[in-house]
Amino acid sequence: MPASTRNDLVERCRALRLLLPDDAVFSHYTAAELLGITVPADPLIHFCTQQLIEPRIAGVVGHRIGGYGPPTWRNDLPVTTPARTYLDLASRLDLMALVQAGDGLAALCPGRVEELERGLRLGRGRRGVVLAREGLKWLDPASKSPMESRLRFLLVSAGFPEPKSNEAVYDEDGEWLAEPDLQWDWIRIAHEYESERHRERRQWELDIKRDEGLIRNDWILLKSTSTDLLQRPATVIERTRDAFARRGVYIPH
């Protein structure tokens, strides 16, 4: 390969296809990354095959799996379908990480969560299938980022009602106000995940106008950062519980 070729996952996978069995399909963490799904970092490249013996290559993990179905394709590479990838990840992730990945995988499927559920039928008896079924209950393909998914999972698992994700909010005159990451419109509470993009000036100015519109229309607006979610999750829960209490809705500890 020319020295100028990008040394990224796509190019490494293209090179590896020269050495892998003809039926090899990229899977697990590698499939998730190729599909654009955020998963915990894994330096290994994973593929699945139905061959009895897979090649031994440094930095590559082969999985002998039967019945994984036709692949999907990304960047001219064969990749396990979102449904199959969800099942494979369930054998390696905890529930929260699986929900973060599962939201994005479900959004890639025309059948959304139901399509992931159908995919589990191929995995009866496989390691991780029980967690995969549990994860389906928590998924919302309307989520737009893994950290939004994490915020929703944190709050719902703490006993809060299931919120709506990324749905438009209008004032009494029908004017658009905002599209909060999470909202409980029946008590006018919204919770936003503040990502790094909010530091861009134009986005920052738009967010100020959006926030003012919500507050002017009697919404309680909460915001949490990645530091809050990763290092102070209990504080996020307490702040949200206090907001519910201001509306006369009490969430038990």
Coordinates of N, CA and C in Angstrom, one line a residue:
M1 N 0.8 -1.2 0.0 CA 0.0 0.0 0.0 C 0.9 1.2 0.0
P2 N 0.5 2.3 -0.7 CA 1.3 3.5 -0.7 C 1.4 4.1 0.7
A3 N 2.5 4.7 1.0 CA 2.7 5.3 2.4 C 1.7 6.3 2.7
S4 N 1.1 7.0 1.7 CA 0.1 8.0 1.9 C -1.2 7.5 2.3
T5 N -1.4 6.2 2.2 CA -2.8 5.6 2.5 C -3.1 5.8 3.9
R6 N -4.3 6.2 4.2 CA -4.7 6.4 5.6 C -4.6 5.1 6.4
N7 N -4.1 5.1 7.5 CA -4.0 3.9 8.4 C -5.2 3.9 9.4
D8 N -6.4 3.8 8.8 CA -7.5 3.8 9.7 C -8.2 2.4 9.6
L9 N -9.3 2.2 10.3 CA -9.9 0.9 10.4 C -10.4 0.4 9.0
V10 N -11.0 1.3 8.2 CA -11.4 0.9 6.9 C -10.3 0.3 6.1
E11 N -9.2 1.0 6.0 CA -8.1 0.5 5.2 C -7.4 -0.8 5.7
R12 N -7.4 -0.9 7.1 CA -6.8 -2.1 7.6 C -7.7 -3.3 7.3
C13 N -9.1 -3.1 7.4 CA -10.0 -4.1 7.0 C -9.9 -4.5 5.6
R14 N -9.7 -3.5 4.7 CA -9.6 -3.8 3.3 C -8.4 -4.7 3.0
A15 N -7.3 -4.4 3.7 CA -6.0 -5.1 3.5 C -6.2 -6.5 4.1
L16 N -6.9 -6.7 5.2 CA -7.1 -8.0 5.8 C -7.9 -8.9 5.0
R17 N -8.8 -8.4 4.2 CA -9.7 -9.2 3.3 C -8.9 -10.1 2.4
L18 N -7.6 -9.7 2.1 CA -6.8 -10.5 1.2 C -6.4 -11.8 1.9
L19 N -6.4 -11.8 3.2 CA -6.0 -13.0 4.0 C -7.1 -13.8 4.6
L20 N -8.3 -13.2 4.7 CA -9.4 -13.8 5.4 C -10.2 -14.8 4.5
P21 N -10.9 -15.7 5.0 CA -11.7 -16.6 4.2 C -12.7 -15.8 3.4
D22 N -13.2 -16.4 2.3 CA -14.1 -15.7 1.4 C -15.4 -15.4 2.1
D23 N -15.8 -16.2 3.1 CA -17.1 -15.9 3.7 C -17.0 -15.0 4.9
A24 N -15.8 -14.4 5.2 CA -15.5 -13.6 6.4 C -16.3 -12.3 6.4
V25 N -16.9 -12.0 7.5 CA -17.7 -10.8 7.7 C -17.2 -10.1 8.9
F26 N -16.9 -8.8 8.9 CA -16.5 -8.1 10.1 C -17.6 -8.0 11.1
S27 N -17.2 -8.2 12.4 CA -18.2 -8.4 13.4 C -17.8 -7.7 14.7
H28 N -18.7 -7.8 15.7 CA -18.5 -7.3 17.1 C -18.1 -5.8 17.1
Y29 N -17.0 -5.5 17.8 CA -16.6 -4.1 17.9 C -16.3 -3.5 16.5
T30 N -15.6 -4.3 15.7 CA -15.2 -3.8 14.4 C -16.5 -3.5 13.5
A31 N -17.5 -4.3 13.6 CA -18.7 -4.1 12.8 C -19.4 -2.8 13.3
A32 N -19.4 -2.6 14.7 CA -20.0 -1.4 15.2 C -19.3 -0.2 14.7
E33 N -18.0 -0.2 14.8 CA -17.3 1.0 14.3 C -17.5 1.3 12.8
L34 N -17.5 0.2 12.0 CA -17.7 0.4 10.6 C -19.2 0.9 10.3
L35 N -20.1 0.6 11.2 CA -21.5 1.1 11.1 C -21.7 2.5 11.7
G36 N -20.6 3.0 12.3 CA -20.7 4.4 12.8 C -21.2 4.4 14.2
I37 N -21.1 3.3 15.0 CA -21.7 3.2 16.3 C -20.5 3.3 17.3
T38 N -20.7 4.1 18.3 CA -19.7 4.3 19.4 C -19.7 3.1 20.3
V39 N -18.5 2.4 20.5 CA -18.4 1.3 21.4 C -17.1 1.5 22.1
P40 N -16.9 0.8 23.2 CA -15.6 0.9 23.9 C -14.4 0.5 23.0
A41 N -13.3 1.2 23.1 CA -12.2 1.0 22.2 C -11.7 -0.4 22.3
D42 N -11.4 -1.0 21.2 CA -10.8 -2.3 21.1 C -9.8 -2.3 19.9
P43 N -8.5 -2.5 20.2 CA -7.5 -2.5 19.2 C -7.6 -3.7 18.2
L44 N -8.3 -4.7 18.6 CA -8.4 -5.9 17.8 C -9.4 -5.7 16.6
I45 N -9.2 -6.4 15.6 CA -10.2 -6.5 14.5 C -10.9 -7.8 14.5
H46 N -12.2 -7.8 14.6 CA -13.1 -9.0 14.7 C -13.7 -9.3 13.4
F47 N -13.8 -10.6 13.1 CA -14.5 -11.1 12.0 C -15.2 -12.4 12.4
C48 N -16.2 -12.8 11.7 CA -16.8 -14.1 11.9 C -16.8 -14.9 10.6
T49 N -16.8 -16.2 10.7 CA -16.7 -17.1 9.6 C -17.4 -18.4 9.9
Q50 N -17.8 -19.2 8.9 CA -18.3 -20.5 9.2 C -17.3 -21.6 8.9
Q51 N -16.0 -21.2 8.5 CA -15.0 -22.1 8.3 C -14.6 -22.8 9.6
L52 N -14.1 -24.1 9.5 CA -13.8 -24.8 10.7 C -12.5 -24.3 11.3
I53 N -11.6 -23.7 10.5 CA -10.3 -23.2 10.9 C -10.2 -21.8 10.4
E54 N -10.0 -20.8 11.3 CA -9.8 -19.4 10.9 C -8.3 -19.1 10.9
P55 N -7.9 -18.2 10.1 CA -6.5 -17.8 10.0 C -6.0 -17.2 11.3
R56 N -4.8 -17.4 11.7 CA -4.2 -16.8 12.9 C -3.4 -15.6 12.5
I57 N -3.8 -14.4 12.8 CA -3.2 -13.2 12.4 C -3.1 -12.3 13.6
A58 N -1.9 -11.8 13.9 CA -1.8 -10.9 15.1 C -2.7 -9.7 15.0
G59 N -3.4 -9.4 16.1 CA -4.3 -8.3 16.2 C -5.7 -8.6 15.6
V60 N -5.9 -9.8 15.2 CA -7.2 -10.2 14.6 C -7.8 -11.3 15.3
V61 N -9.1 -11.2 15.6 CA -9.9 -12.3 16.3 C -10.9 -12.9 15.4
G62 N -10.9 -14.2 15.1 CA -11.9 -14.8 14.3 C -12.9 -15.5 15.2
H63 N -14.2 -15.4 14.8 CA -15.3 -16.1 15.6 C -15.9 -17.1 14.6
R64 N -16.0 -18.3 15.0 CA -16.7 -19.3 14.2 C -18.1 -19.3 14.6
I65 N -19.0 -18.8 13.7 CA -20.4 -18.6 14.0 C -21.2 -19.1 12.8
G66 N -22.2 -19.9 13.1 CA -23.1 -20.4 12.0 C -24.3 -19.6 11.9
G67 N -24.8 -19.4 10.8 CA -26.1 -18.8 10.6 C -26.2 -17.3 10.9
Y68 N -25.2 -16.6 10.6 CA -25.2 -15.1 10.9 C -25.9 -14.3 9.8
G69 N -26.4 -15.0 8.7 CA -27.2 -14.3 7.7 C -26.3 -13.5 6.7
P70 N -27.0 -13.0 5.7 CA -26.2 -12.1 4.7 C -25.7 -10.8 5.4
P71 N -24.6 -10.4 5.0 CA -24.0 -9.2 5.6 C -24.6 -7.9 5.0
T72 N -24.4 -6.8 5.7 CA -24.6 -5.5 5.1 C -23.2 -5.0 4.6
W73 N -23.2 -3.9 3.9 CA -21.9 -3.5 3.4 C -21.7 -2.0 3.7
R74 N -20.4 -1.7 4.2 CA -20.0 -0.4 4.5 C -18.6 -0.2 3.9
N75 N -18.4 0.9 3.1 CA -17.1 1.1 2.5 C -16.6 -0.1 1.7
D76 N -17.5 -0.8 1.0 CA -17.2 -2.0 0.3 C -16.7 -3.1 1.1
L77 N -17.0 -3.1 2.4 CA -16.6 -4.2 3.3 C -17.9 -4.9 3.8
P78 N -17.8 -6.2 3.9 CA -18.9 -7.0 4.5 C -19.0 -6.9 6.0
V79 N -20.1 -6.5 6.5 CA -20.2 -6.2 8.0 C -21.5 -6.9 8.4
T80 N -21.5 -7.5 9.6 CA -22.7 -8.1 10.2 C -23.8 -7.0 10.3
T81 N -25.0 -7.4 10.1 CA -26.1 -6.5 10.1 C -26.2 -5.8 11.5
P82 N -26.9 -4.7 11.6 CA -27.1 -4.0 12.9 C -27.7 -5.0 13.9
A83 N -28.7 -5.8 13.5 CA -29.3 -6.8 14.4 C -28.3 -7.8 14.9
R84 N -27.5 -8.3 14.0 CA -26.5 -9.3 14.4 C -25.4 -8.7 15.3
T85 N -25.0 -7.5 14.9 CA -24.0 -6.8 15.7 C -24.5 -6.5 17.1
Y86 N -25.8 -6.2 17.3 CA -26.3 -6.0 18.6 C -26.2 -7.2 19.4
L87 N -26.5 -8.4 18.9 CA -26.4 -9.6 19.6 C -25.0 -10.0 19.9
D88 N -24.1 -9.8 19.0 CA -22.7 -10.0 19.3 C -22.1 -9.1 20.4
L89 N -22.5 -7.9 20.4 CA -22.0 -7.0 21.4 C -22.6 -7.3 22.8
A90 N -23.8 -7.9 22.8 CA -24.4 -8.2 24.1 C -23.6 -9.3 24.9
S91 N -22.7 -10.0 24.2 CA -21.8 -11.0 24.9 C -20.6 -10.3 25.5
R92 N -20.4 -9.0 25.2 CA -19.2 -8.4 25.7 C -19.4 -7.1 26.4
L93 N -20.6 -6.5 26.4 CA -20.8 -5.2 27.0 C -21.7 -5.4 28.2
D94 N -21.7 -4.4 29.1 CA -22.7 -4.3 30.2 C -24.0 -3.7 29.7
L95 N -25.0 -3.6 30.5 CA -26.3 -3.2 30.0 C -26.3 -1.8 29.5
M96 N -25.6 -0.9 30.3 CA -25.6 0.5 29.9 C -24.9 0.7 28.6
A97 N -23.7 0.1 28.4 CA -23.0 0.3 27.1 C -23.8 -0.4 26.0
L98 N -24.5 -1.5 26.3 CA -25.3 -2.1 25.2 C -26.4 -1.2 24.8
V99 N -27.1 -0.5 25.7 CA -28.1 0.4 25.4 C -27.6 1.6 24.5
Q100 N -26.4 2.1 24.9 CA -25.8 3.2 24.1 C -25.6 2.8 22.7
A101 N -25.0 1.6 22.5 CA -24.8 1.1 21.2 C -26.1 0.7 20.5
G102 N -27.0 0.1 21.2 CA -28.3 -0.4 20.7 C -29.2 0.7 20.1
D103 N -29.2 1.8 20.8 CA -30.0 3.0 20.2 C -29.5 3.3 18.8
G104 N -28.2 3.4 18.6 CA -27.7 3.7 17.3 C -27.9 2.6 16.3
L105 N -27.8 1.3 16.7 CA -28.0 0.2 15.8 C -29.5 0.1 15.4
A106 N -30.4 0.3 16.4 CA -31.8 0.3 16.1 C -32.2 1.4 15.1
A107 N -31.5 2.6 15.2 CA -31.8 3.7 14.3 C -31.4 3.3 12.8
L108 N -30.5 2.4 12.7 CA -30.0 2.0 11.3 C -31.0 1.0 10.7
C109 N -31.9 0.5 11.4 CA -32.8 -0.6 10.9 C -34.2 0.0 10.5
P110 N -34.7 -0.4 9.3 CA -36.0 0.1 8.9 C -37.1 -0.3 9.9
G111 N -36.9 -1.5 10.6 CA -37.8 -2.0 11.5 C -37.5 -1.5 13.0
R112 N -36.5 -0.7 13.1 CA -36.1 -0.2 14.4 C -35.9 -1.3 15.4
V113 N -36.4 -1.1 16.7 CA -36.2 -2.1 17.7 C -36.7 -3.5 17.4
E114 N -37.9 -3.5 16.7 CA -38.5 -4.8 16.3 C -37.5 -5.6 15.5
E115 N -36.7 -5.0 14.6 CA -35.8 -5.7 13.8 C -34.7 -6.3 14.6
L116 N -34.2 -5.6 15.6 CA -33.2 -6.2 16.5 C -33.8 -7.4 17.3
E117 N -35.0 -7.3 17.7 CA -35.7 -8.4 18.4 C -35.8 -9.6 17.5
R118 N -36.1 -9.4 16.2 CA -36.2 -10.5 15.3 C -34.8 -11.2 15.1
G119 N -33.8 -10.4 15.2 CA -32.4 -10.9 15.0 C -32.0 -11.8 16.2
L120 N -32.6 -11.6 17.3 CA -32.3 -12.5 18.5 C -32.7 -13.9 18.3
R121 N -33.6 -14.1 17.4 CA -34.1 -15.5 17.2 C -32.9 -16.4 16.6
L122 N -31.9 -15.8 16.0 CA -30.8 -16.5 15.5 C -29.8 -16.9 16.6
G123 N -30.0 -16.2 17.7 CA -29.0 -16.4 18.8 C -29.5 -17.1 20.0
R124 N -30.5 -17.9 19.8 CA -31.0 -18.7 21.0 C -29.9 -19.6 21.5
G125 N -29.7 -19.5 22.8 CA -28.6 -20.3 23.5 C -27.3 -19.7 23.4
R126 N -27.1 -18.6 22.7 CA -25.8 -18.0 22.6 C -25.5 -17.1 23.9
R127 N -24.2 -17.0 24.2 CA -23.8 -16.2 25.3 C -24.3 -14.7 25.0
G128 N -24.9 -14.1 26.0 CA -25.3 -12.7 25.8 C -26.7 -12.5 25.4
V129 N -27.4 -13.5 25.0 CA -28.8 -13.3 24.4 C -29.7 -12.9 25.5
V130 N -29.5 -13.3 26.8 CA -30.4 -12.8 27.9 C -30.2 -11.3 28.1
L131 N -29.0 -10.9 28.1 CA -28.8 -9.4 28.2 C -29.3 -8.7 27.0
A132 N -29.2 -9.3 25.9 CA -29.7 -8.6 24.6 C -31.2 -8.4 24.7
R133 N -31.9 -9.4 25.2 CA -33.4 -9.3 25.4 C -33.7 -8.2 26.4
E134 N -32.9 -8.2 27.5 CA -33.2 -7.1 28.5 C -32.9 -5.7 27.9
G135 N -31.8 -5.6 27.1 CA -31.5 -4.3 26.6 C -32.6 -3.8 25.6
L136 N -33.3 -4.6 25.0 CA -34.4 -4.2 24.1 C -35.4 -3.3 24.8
K137 N -35.6 -3.6 26.1 CA -36.7 -2.8 26.8 C -36.2 -1.4 27.0
W138 N -35.0 -1.1 26.9 CA -34.4 0.2 27.2 C -34.1 1.1 26.0
L139 N -34.3 0.5 24.8 CA -33.8 1.2 23.6 C -34.8 2.3 23.1
D140 N -34.2 3.3 22.6 CA -35.0 4.4 21.9 C -34.2 4.9 20.7
P141 N -34.5 4.4 19.5 CA -33.7 4.9 18.3 C -33.8 6.3 18.0
A142 N -34.7 7.1 18.7 CA -34.8 8.5 18.5 C -33.6 9.2 19.1
S143 N -32.8 8.6 20.0 CA -31.7 9.2 20.6 C -30.6 9.5 19.6
K144 N -30.0 10.7 19.7 CA -29.1 11.1 18.7 C -27.6 11.0 19.1
S145 N -27.3 10.5 20.3 CA -25.9 10.3 20.6 C -25.8 9.3 21.8
P146 N -24.6 8.7 21.9 CA -24.5 7.7 23.0 C -24.6 8.4 24.4
M147 N -24.2 9.6 24.5 CA -24.3 10.3 25.8 C -25.8 10.6 26.2
E148 N -26.6 10.9 25.1 CA -28.0 11.1 25.4 C -28.6 9.8 25.8
S149 N -28.2 8.7 25.2 CA -28.7 7.4 25.6 C -28.3 7.1 27.1
R150 N -27.1 7.4 27.4 CA -26.6 7.2 28.8 C -27.4 8.0 29.8
L151 N -27.7 9.3 29.4 CA -28.5 10.1 30.3 C -29.9 9.5 30.5
R152 N -30.5 9.1 29.4 CA -31.9 8.5 29.5 C -31.8 7.2 30.4
F153 N -30.8 6.3 30.1 CA -30.7 5.1 30.9 C -30.5 5.4 32.4
L154 N -29.7 6.3 32.7 CA -29.4 6.7 34.1 C -30.7 7.1 34.8
L155 N -31.5 7.9 34.1 CA -32.7 8.4 34.8 C -33.8 7.4 34.9
V156 N -34.0 6.7 33.8 CA -35.1 5.7 33.8 C -34.8 4.6 34.8
S157 N -33.5 4.1 34.8 CA -33.1 3.1 35.8 C -33.2 3.6 37.2
A158 N -33.2 4.9 37.4 CA -33.3 5.5 38.8 C -34.8 5.6 39.2
G159 N -35.7 5.3 38.3 CA -37.1 5.3 38.6 C -37.9 6.4 38.0
F160 N -37.3 7.2 37.1 CA -38.1 8.3 36.4 C -38.9 7.7 35.3
P161 N -40.0 8.3 35.0 CA -40.8 7.9 33.9 C -40.0 8.0 32.6
E162 N -40.4 7.1 31.6 CA -39.7 7.1 30.3 C -39.9 8.5 29.6
P163 N -38.9 9.2 29.3 CA -39.1 10.5 28.6 C -39.2 10.3 27.1
K164 N -39.7 11.4 26.4 CA -39.6 11.5 25.0 C -38.3 12.0 24.6
S165 N -37.8 11.4 23.5 CA -36.4 11.8 23.0 C -36.5 12.6 21.7
N166 N -36.0 13.8 21.7 CA -35.8 14.7 20.5 C -37.1 14.9 19.8
E167 N -38.1 15.2 20.5 CA -39.4 15.6 19.9 C -39.6 17.1 20.1
A168 N -40.2 17.7 19.0 CA -40.4 19.2 19.0 C -41.4 19.6 20.1
V169 N -41.1 20.8 20.6 CA -41.9 21.5 21.6 C -42.4 22.8 21.0
Y170 N -43.7 23.0 21.2 CA -44.3 24.2 20.6 C -45.0 25.0 21.7
D171 N -45.1 26.4 21.5 CA -45.8 27.2 22.5 C -47.3 27.1 22.2
E172 N -48.1 27.9 22.9 CA -49.5 27.9 22.8 C -50.0 28.4 21.4
D173 N -49.2 29.1 20.8 CA -49.5 29.6 19.4 C -49.1 28.7 18.3
G174 N -48.5 27.6 18.7 CA -48.0 26.7 17.7 C -46.6 27.0 17.1
E175 N -45.9 27.9 17.8 CA -44.6 28.3 17.3 C -43.5 27.3 17.9
W176 N -42.6 26.8 17.1 CA -41.6 25.9 17.5 C -40.7 26.6 18.6
L177 N -40.5 25.8 19.7 CA -39.6 26.3 20.7 C -38.2 25.6 20.8
A178 N -38.3 24.3 20.7 CA -37.1 23.5 20.9 C -37.3 22.0 20.6
E179 N -36.2 21.3 20.6 CA -36.3 19.8 20.5 C -35.4 19.2 21.5
P180 N -35.9 19.2 22.7 CA -35.0 18.7 23.8 C -34.5 17.3 23.7
D181 N -33.3 17.0 24.2 CA -32.8 15.6 24.2 C -33.8 14.7 24.9
L182 N -34.2 15.1 26.0 CA -35.2 14.4 26.8 C -36.3 15.3 27.3
Q183 N -37.5 14.9 27.3 CA -38.6 15.8 27.9 C -39.7 14.9 28.5
W184 N -40.3 15.5 29.5 CA -41.5 15.0 30.1 C -42.5 16.2 29.9
D185 N -43.2 16.2 28.8 CA -44.0 17.3 28.4 C -45.2 17.5 29.3
W186 N -45.6 16.5 30.0 CA -46.8 16.5 30.8 C -46.6 17.4 32.1
I187 N -45.3 17.6 32.4 CA -45.0 18.4 33.6 C -44.0 19.5 33.1
R188 N -43.7 19.6 31.8 CA -42.8 20.7 31.3 C -41.4 20.7 31.9
I189 N -40.8 19.5 31.8 CA -39.4 19.4 32.3 C -38.6 18.9 31.1
A190 N -37.5 19.5 30.8 CA -36.6 19.1 29.7 C -35.2 18.9 30.3
H191 N -34.5 17.9 29.7 CA -33.1 17.7 30.2 C -32.2 17.5 29.0
E192 N -31.2 18.4 28.9 CA -30.3 18.4 27.8 C -28.9 17.9 28.1
Y193 N -28.3 17.1 27.2 CA -26.9 16.8 27.3 C -26.1 17.8 26.6
E194 N -25.2 18.5 27.3 CA -24.4 19.5 26.8 C -23.1 18.9 26.2
S195 N -23.0 18.8 25.0 CA -21.8 18.2 24.3 C -20.8 19.3 24.0
E196 N -19.6 18.8 23.5 CA -18.6 19.8 23.1 C -19.0 20.7 22.0
R197 N -20.0 20.3 21.1 CA -20.4 21.2 20.0 C -21.0 22.5 20.5
H198 N -21.5 22.5 21.8 CA -22.2 23.7 22.3 C -21.2 24.8 22.5
R199 N -19.9 24.5 22.4 CA -18.9 25.5 22.5 C -18.7 26.4 21.3
E200 N -19.2 25.9 20.2 CA -19.2 26.6 18.9 C -20.1 27.9 19.1
R201 N -19.6 29.0 18.6 CA -20.3 30.2 18.9 C -21.8 30.3 18.3
R202 N -21.9 29.9 17.1 CA -23.2 29.9 16.5 C -24.2 29.0 17.2
Q203 N -23.7 27.8 17.5 CA -24.6 26.8 18.2 C -24.9 27.4 19.6
W204 N -23.9 28.0 20.2 CA -24.1 28.6 21.6 C -25.2 29.6 21.5
E205 N -25.2 30.5 20.5 CA -26.2 31.5 20.4 C -27.6 30.9 20.2
L206 N -27.7 29.9 19.3 CA -29.0 29.3 19.1 C -29.5 28.6 20.3
D207 N -28.6 28.0 21.1 CA -29.0 27.4 22.3 C -29.6 28.4 23.3
I208 N -29.0 29.5 23.4 CA -29.4 30.6 24.3 C -30.9 30.9 24.0
K209 N -31.2 31.2 22.7 CA -32.5 31.5 22.3 C -33.5 30.4 22.6
R210 N -33.1 29.2 22.3 CA -33.9 28.0 22.6 C -34.2 27.9 24.1
D211 N -33.2 28.1 24.9 CA -33.4 28.0 26.4 C -34.3 29.1 26.9
E212 N -34.2 30.3 26.4 CA -35.0 31.4 26.8 C -36.5 31.1 26.4
G213 N -36.7 30.5 25.2 CA -38.1 30.2 24.8 C -38.7 29.2 25.7
L214 N -38.0 28.2 26.1 CA -38.5 27.1 27.0 C -38.9 27.7 28.4
I215 N -37.9 28.5 28.9 CA -38.1 29.0 30.3 C -39.3 30.0 30.3
R216 N -39.4 30.8 29.2 CA -40.5 31.8 29.1 C -41.8 31.1 29.0
N217 N -41.9 29.9 28.6 CA -43.1 29.1 28.5 C -43.2 28.1 29.6
D218 N -42.6 28.4 30.7 CA -42.8 27.7 32.0 C -42.2 26.3 32.0
W219 N -41.1 26.1 31.2 CA -40.4 24.8 31.3 C -39.3 24.9 32.3
I220 N -39.0 23.8 33.0 CA -37.8 23.6 33.8 C -36.8 23.0 32.9
L221 N -35.7 23.6 32.7 CA -34.6 23.1 31.8 C -33.4 22.7 32.6
L222 N -33.0 21.4 32.5 CA -31.8 20.9 33.1 C -30.8 20.6 32.1
K223 N -29.5 20.7 32.5 CA -28.4 20.4 31.6 C -27.3 19.6 32.3
S224 N -26.8 18.6 31.6 CA -25.7 17.8 32.2 C -24.6 17.6 31.1
T225 N -23.4 17.6 31.6 CA -22.2 17.4 30.8 C -21.7 16.0 30.9
S226 N -20.7 15.7 30.1 CA -20.1 14.3 30.1 C -19.5 14.1 31.5
T227 N -18.9 15.2 32.1 CA -18.3 15.0 33.4 C -19.4 14.7 34.4
D228 N -20.6 15.3 34.3 CA -21.7 15.0 35.2 C -22.0 13.5 35.1
L229 N -22.2 13.0 33.8 CA -22.7 11.7 33.6 C -21.7 10.6 34.0
L230 N -20.4 10.9 33.8 CA -19.4 9.9 34.0 C -18.8 9.9 35.4
Q231 N -18.8 11.1 36.0 CA -18.2 11.3 37.4 C -19.2 11.6 38.5
R232 N -20.3 12.2 38.1 CA -21.3 12.6 39.2 C -22.7 12.2 38.8
P233 N -22.9 10.9 38.5 CA -24.3 10.5 38.1 C -25.3 10.7 39.2
A234 N -24.9 10.6 40.4 CA -25.9 10.7 41.5 C -26.4 12.2 41.6
T235 N -25.5 13.1 41.3 CA -25.9 14.5 41.2 C -26.9 14.8 40.1
V236 N -26.7 14.2 39.0 CA -27.7 14.3 37.9 C -29.1 13.8 38.3
I237 N -29.1 12.7 39.0 CA -30.3 12.1 39.4 C -31.0 13.0 40.5
E238 N -30.2 13.5 41.4 CA -30.8 14.4 42.4 C -31.4 15.7 41.8
R239 N -30.7 16.3 40.9 CA -31.1 17.5 40.3 C -32.5 17.3 39.5
T240 N -32.5 16.1 38.9 CA -33.8 15.8 38.2 C -34.9 15.5 39.1
R241 N -34.6 14.8 40.2 CA -35.6 14.5 41.2 C -36.1 15.8 41.8
D242 N -35.2 16.8 42.1 CA -35.7 18.1 42.6 C -36.6 18.8 41.6
A243 N -36.3 18.7 40.3 CA -37.2 19.4 39.3 C -38.6 18.7 39.3
F244 N -38.6 17.4 39.4 CA -39.9 16.7 39.5 C -40.7 17.2 40.7
A245 N -40.0 17.3 41.9 CA -40.6 17.7 43.1 C -41.2 19.1 43.0
R246 N -40.5 20.0 42.3 CA -41.1 21.3 42.0 C -42.4 21.3 41.3
R247 N -42.6 20.2 40.5 CA -43.9 20.0 39.8 C -44.9 19.2 40.6
G248 N -44.5 18.8 41.8 CA -45.4 18.0 42.6 C -45.4 16.6 42.3
V249 N -44.3 16.1 41.6 CA -44.2 14.7 41.3 C -42.9 14.2 42.1
Y250 N -43.1 13.2 42.9 CA -42.0 12.8 43.8 C -41.5 11.4 43.4
I251 N -40.2 11.3 43.1 CA -39.6 10.1 42.6 C -38.8 9.5 43.8
P252 N -39.2 8.4 44.3 CA -38.6 7.8 45.5 C -37.1 7.5 45.3
H253 N -36.3 7.6 46.4 CA -34.9 7.4 46.3 C -34.6 5.9 46.2

